[in-house]
Amino acid sequence: MTQFDARLYRARDYPRMPWRNGGGTTQEVACNPGGGTAGFEWRLSIADVGQDGGFSAFDGFQRIITVLEGAGIELTVDGRREPPLGPRRAYAFRGDAKVDCRLLDGPIRDFNLFYAPARWQARLQWLNASCVFHSPARAVLLLNASDAPLALAVDGARHELPSRHDCLHIETAGGLAEYRIEPATASAALDACLIELLPVAA
């Protein structure tokens, strides 16, 4: 059995801060242990985008963005217009890219993963059904995008995410662990984003 530490982050407690370029606001969901706004190796955040404009630059990072609420956005990345990005579709790009955003039909809220690819490998996926899987990831994070409670069991130890946009952070000491994700109640729907982070070998 893998040793792990579980931390529940509640959406009601997320700190809000301005974007680096001043164009909007962000709520920080989680970051690597010991990290913070001024310096981190990986970070999850939720941003409110109320108008068209440019994204802040994050040199040395990879970014994955996905729309949580709203109709969607159209991104232009280093001069190339990308297909419209609707809810629950992920798009990856370099943090130092020049990115402009156009709202498709009003304001949106998006979910972001930032990570340093020199230090971490990452996988992000959306889930709409219960699942069981094994992972060697050092950090596993689960964001509940539903109004219904969500449950995550790690090697049989069950944890719940009670509310919308709550996030559960599992930090392991290494090794393969079993994860089971399902609604906390049988009749509820599942809507969640799963992130796995594994250190890059030296």
GROMACS .gro file of C-alpha atoms in nm:
model
  202
    1MET     CA    1   0.000   0.000   0.000
    2THR     CA    2   0.134   0.343  -0.098
    3GLN     CA    3   0.181   0.607   0.173
    4PHE     CA    4  -0.006   0.927   0.090
    5ASP     CA    5  -0.124   1.258   0.227
    6ALA     CA    6  -0.474   1.383   0.135
    7ARG     CA    7  -0.568   1.752   0.144
    8LEU     CA    8  -0.912   1.891   0.063
    9TYR     CA    9  -0.920   2.246  -0.073
   10ARG     CA   10  -1.262   2.416  -0.047
   11ALA     CA   11  -1.374   2.648  -0.325
   12ARG     CA   12  -1.509   2.897  -0.072
   13ASP     CA   13  -1.153   2.946   0.062
   14TYR     CA   14  -0.960   2.998  -0.263
   15PRO     CA   15  -0.766   3.327  -0.253
   16ARG     CA   16  -0.837   3.571  -0.535
   17MET     CA   17  -0.558   3.769  -0.702
   18PRO     CA   18  -0.512   3.986  -1.014
   19TRP     CA   19  -0.357   3.850  -1.331
   20ARG     CA   20   0.005   3.940  -1.395
   21ASN     CA   21  -0.107   4.168  -1.680
   22GLY     CA   22  -0.400   4.313  -1.481
   23GLY     CA   23  -0.659   4.191  -1.731
   24GLY     CA   24  -0.865   3.976  -1.492
   25THR     CA   25  -0.865   3.784  -1.166
   26THR     CA   26  -0.761   3.433  -1.066
   27GLN     CA   27  -0.842   3.206  -0.775
   28GLU     CA   28  -0.554   2.980  -0.676
   29VAL     CA   29  -0.676   2.623  -0.620
   30ALA     CA   30  -0.353   2.438  -0.536
   31CYS     CA   31   0.021   2.436  -0.598
   32ASN     CA   32   0.318   2.213  -0.522
   33PRO     CA   33   0.404   2.177  -0.151
   34GLY     CA   34   0.627   2.465  -0.050
   35GLY     CA   35   0.524   2.670  -0.354
   36GLY     CA   36   0.322   2.990  -0.367
   37THR     CA   37   0.206   3.267  -0.595
   38ALA     CA   38   0.557   3.415  -0.621
   39GLY     CA   39   0.719   3.083  -0.713
   40PHE     CA   40   0.584   2.738  -0.794
   41GLU     CA   41   0.662   2.427  -0.998
   42TRP     CA   42   0.298   2.347  -1.070
   43ARG     CA   43  -0.026   2.526  -0.994
   44LEU     CA   44  -0.401   2.490  -1.051
   45SER     CA   45  -0.618   2.799  -1.080
   46ILE     CA   46  -0.964   2.917  -1.180
   47ALA     CA   47  -0.980   3.243  -1.377
   48ASP     CA   48  -1.272   3.472  -1.454
   49VAL     CA   49  -1.251   3.616  -1.806
   50GLY     CA   50  -1.495   3.900  -1.867
   51GLN     CA   51  -1.355   4.055  -2.184
   52ASP     CA   52  -1.141   3.986  -2.487
   53GLY     CA   53  -0.768   4.038  -2.436
   54GLY     CA   54  -0.425   3.891  -2.388
   55PHE     CA   55  -0.300   3.624  -2.146
   56SER     CA   56  -0.015   3.675  -1.901
   57ALA     CA   57   0.320   3.518  -1.991
   58PHE     CA   58   0.465   3.235  -1.780
   59ASP     CA   59   0.813   3.166  -1.916
   60GLY     CA   60   0.942   2.814  -1.849
   61PHE     CA   61   0.595   2.667  -1.798
   62GLN     CA   62   0.352   2.454  -1.995
   63ARG     CA   63  -0.017   2.545  -1.964
   64ILE     CA   64  -0.338   2.348  -2.010
   65ILE     CA   65  -0.663   2.544  -2.014
   66THR     CA   66  -1.024   2.421  -2.016
   67VAL     CA   67  -1.355   2.609  -1.992
   68LEU     CA   68  -1.552   2.547  -1.671
   69GLU     CA   69  -1.845   2.783  -1.724
   70GLY     CA   70  -1.971   2.984  -2.022
   71ALA     CA   71  -1.999   2.925  -2.395
   72GLY     CA   72  -1.628   2.916  -2.468
   73ILE     CA   73  -1.333   3.108  -2.611
   74GLU     CA   74  -1.127   3.136  -2.926
   75LEU     CA   75  -0.752   3.160  -2.876
   76THR     CA   76  -0.490   3.305  -3.108
   77VAL     CA   77  -0.152   3.158  -3.011
   78ASP     CA   78   0.164   3.314  -3.157
   79GLY     CA   79  -0.044   3.455  -3.441
   80ARG     CA   80  -0.230   3.131  -3.519
   81ARG     CA   81  -0.607   3.122  -3.462
   82GLU     CA   82  -0.712   2.798  -3.292
   83PRO     CA   83  -1.053   2.624  -3.320
   84PRO     CA   84  -1.313   2.745  -3.068
   85LEU     CA   85  -1.264   2.594  -2.722
   86GLY     CA   86  -1.590   2.487  -2.556
   87PRO     CA   87  -1.660   2.350  -2.208
   88ARG     CA   88  -1.465   2.040  -2.096
   89ARG     CA   89  -1.220   2.055  -2.386
   90ALA     CA   90  -0.857   2.098  -2.292
   91TYR     CA   91  -0.595   2.293  -2.486
   92ALA     CA   92  -0.219   2.291  -2.412
   93PHE     CA   93   0.029   2.567  -2.499
   94ARG     CA   94   0.364   2.709  -2.389
   95GLY     CA   95   0.355   2.960  -2.108
   96ASP     CA   96   0.578   3.203  -2.299
   97ALA     CA   97   0.351   3.204  -2.606
   98LYS     CA   98   0.173   3.526  -2.706
   99VAL     CA   99  -0.194   3.440  -2.649
  100ASP     CA  100  -0.500   3.652  -2.727
  101CYS     CA  101  -0.848   3.545  -2.622
  102ARG     CA  102  -1.188   3.621  -2.779
  103LEU     CA  103  -1.504   3.533  -2.587
  104LEU     CA  104  -1.758   3.340  -2.796
  105ASP     CA  105  -2.075   3.447  -2.614
  106GLY     CA  106  -2.016   3.634  -2.292
  107PRO     CA  107  -1.791   3.587  -1.988
  108ILE     CA  108  -1.638   3.251  -1.898
  109ARG     CA  109  -1.466   3.083  -1.607
  110ASP     CA  110  -1.170   2.863  -1.697
  111PHE     CA  111  -0.956   2.604  -1.516
  112ASN     CA  112  -0.579   2.610  -1.564
  113LEU     CA  113  -0.285   2.380  -1.500
  114PHE     CA  114   0.062   2.537  -1.503
  115TYR     CA  115   0.366   2.315  -1.469
  116ALA     CA  116   0.740   2.330  -1.533
  117PRO     CA  117   0.808   2.057  -1.796
  118ALA     CA  118   1.173   2.043  -1.689
  119ARG     CA  119   1.054   1.918  -1.348
  120TRP     CA  120   0.718   1.749  -1.408
  121GLN     CA  121   0.524   1.533  -1.650
  122ALA     CA  122   0.150   1.597  -1.644
  123ARG     CA  123  -0.177   1.449  -1.764
  124LEU     CA  124  -0.517   1.620  -1.748
  125GLN     CA  125  -0.847   1.457  -1.841
  126TRP     CA  126  -1.218   1.514  -1.787
  127LEU     CA  127  -1.430   1.235  -1.639
  128ASN     CA  128  -1.806   1.184  -1.675
  129ALA     CA  129  -1.830   0.828  -1.542
  130SER     CA  130  -1.701   0.632  -1.244
  131CYS     CA  131  -1.360   0.473  -1.292
  132VAL     CA  132  -1.086   0.272  -1.124
  133PHE     CA  133  -0.722   0.311  -1.225
  134HIS     CA  134  -0.367   0.268  -1.095
  135SER     CA  135  -0.112   0.548  -1.114
  136PRO     CA  136   0.251   0.606  -1.005
  137ALA     CA  137   0.194   0.984  -1.001
  138ARG     CA  138   0.352   1.176  -0.714
  139ALA     CA  139   0.057   1.418  -0.707
  140VAL     CA  140  -0.301   1.339  -0.806
  141LEU     CA  141  -0.561   1.617  -0.800
  142LEU     CA  142  -0.933   1.593  -0.858
  143LEU     CA  143  -1.158   1.895  -0.919
  144ASN     CA  144  -1.530   1.846  -0.864
  145ALA     CA  145  -1.716   2.037  -1.137
  146SER     CA  146  -2.060   1.910  -1.029
  147ASP     CA  147  -2.301   2.042  -0.767
  148ALA     CA  148  -2.319   1.688  -0.624
  149PRO     CA  149  -2.058   1.546  -0.382
  150LEU     CA  150  -1.779   1.336  -0.532
  151ALA     CA  151  -1.579   1.053  -0.375
  152LEU     CA  152  -1.219   0.945  -0.436
  153ALA     CA  153  -1.076   0.633  -0.270
  154VAL     CA  154  -0.699   0.583  -0.258
  155ASP     CA  155  -0.599   0.221  -0.185
  156GLY     CA  156  -0.942   0.183  -0.025
  157ALA     CA  157  -0.927   0.500   0.190
  158ARG     CA  158  -1.229   0.712   0.092
  159HIS     CA  159  -1.235   1.092   0.072
  160GLU     CA  160  -1.519   1.323  -0.035
  161LEU     CA  161  -1.532   1.651  -0.224
  162PRO     CA  162  -1.858   1.802  -0.093
  163SER     CA  163  -1.910   2.103  -0.319
  164ARG     CA  164  -1.868   2.242  -0.669
  165HIS     CA  165  -1.506   2.334  -0.751
  166ASP     CA  166  -1.365   2.172  -0.437
  167CYS     CA  167  -1.031   2.002  -0.508
  168LEU     CA  168  -0.873   1.695  -0.347
  169HIS     CA  169  -0.492   1.676  -0.354
  170ILE     CA  170  -0.325   1.339  -0.301
  171GLU     CA  171   0.051   1.356  -0.246
  172THR     CA  172   0.233   1.021  -0.242
  173ALA     CA  173   0.582   0.908  -0.150
  174GLY     CA  174   0.607   0.713  -0.476
  175GLY     CA  175   0.483   0.373  -0.588
  176LEU     CA  176   0.169   0.252  -0.758
  177ALA     CA  177  -0.163   0.338  -0.592
  178GLU     CA  178  -0.521   0.242  -0.676
  179TYR     CA  179  -0.771   0.523  -0.730
  180ARG     CA  180  -1.149   0.485  -0.744
  181ILE     CA  181  -1.358   0.787  -0.849
  182GLU     CA  182  -1.737   0.788  -0.822
  183PRO     CA  183  -2.029   1.010  -0.717
  184ALA     CA  184  -2.075   1.015  -0.340
  185THR     CA  185  -2.440   0.917  -0.395
  186ALA     CA  186  -2.549   0.658  -0.651
  187SER     CA  187  -2.805   0.880  -0.828
  188ALA     CA  188  -2.571   1.174  -0.889
  189ALA     CA  189  -2.385   1.252  -1.212
  190LEU     CA  190  -2.007   1.271  -1.224
  191ASP     CA  191  -1.831   1.573  -1.368
  192ALA     CA  192  -1.467   1.606  -1.267
  193CYS     CA  193  -1.120   1.697  -1.389
  194LEU     CA  194  -0.833   1.462  -1.302
  195ILE     CA  195  -0.469   1.575  -1.300
  196GLU     CA  196  -0.167   1.344  -1.254
  197LEU     CA  197   0.183   1.483  -1.198
  198LEU     CA  198   0.502   1.276  -1.203
  199PRO     CA  199   0.854   1.416  -1.141
  200VAL     CA  200   1.091   1.411  -1.437
  201ALA     CA  201   1.378   1.173  -1.375
  202ALA     CA  202   1.709   1.345  -1.305
   0.00000   0.00000   0.00000
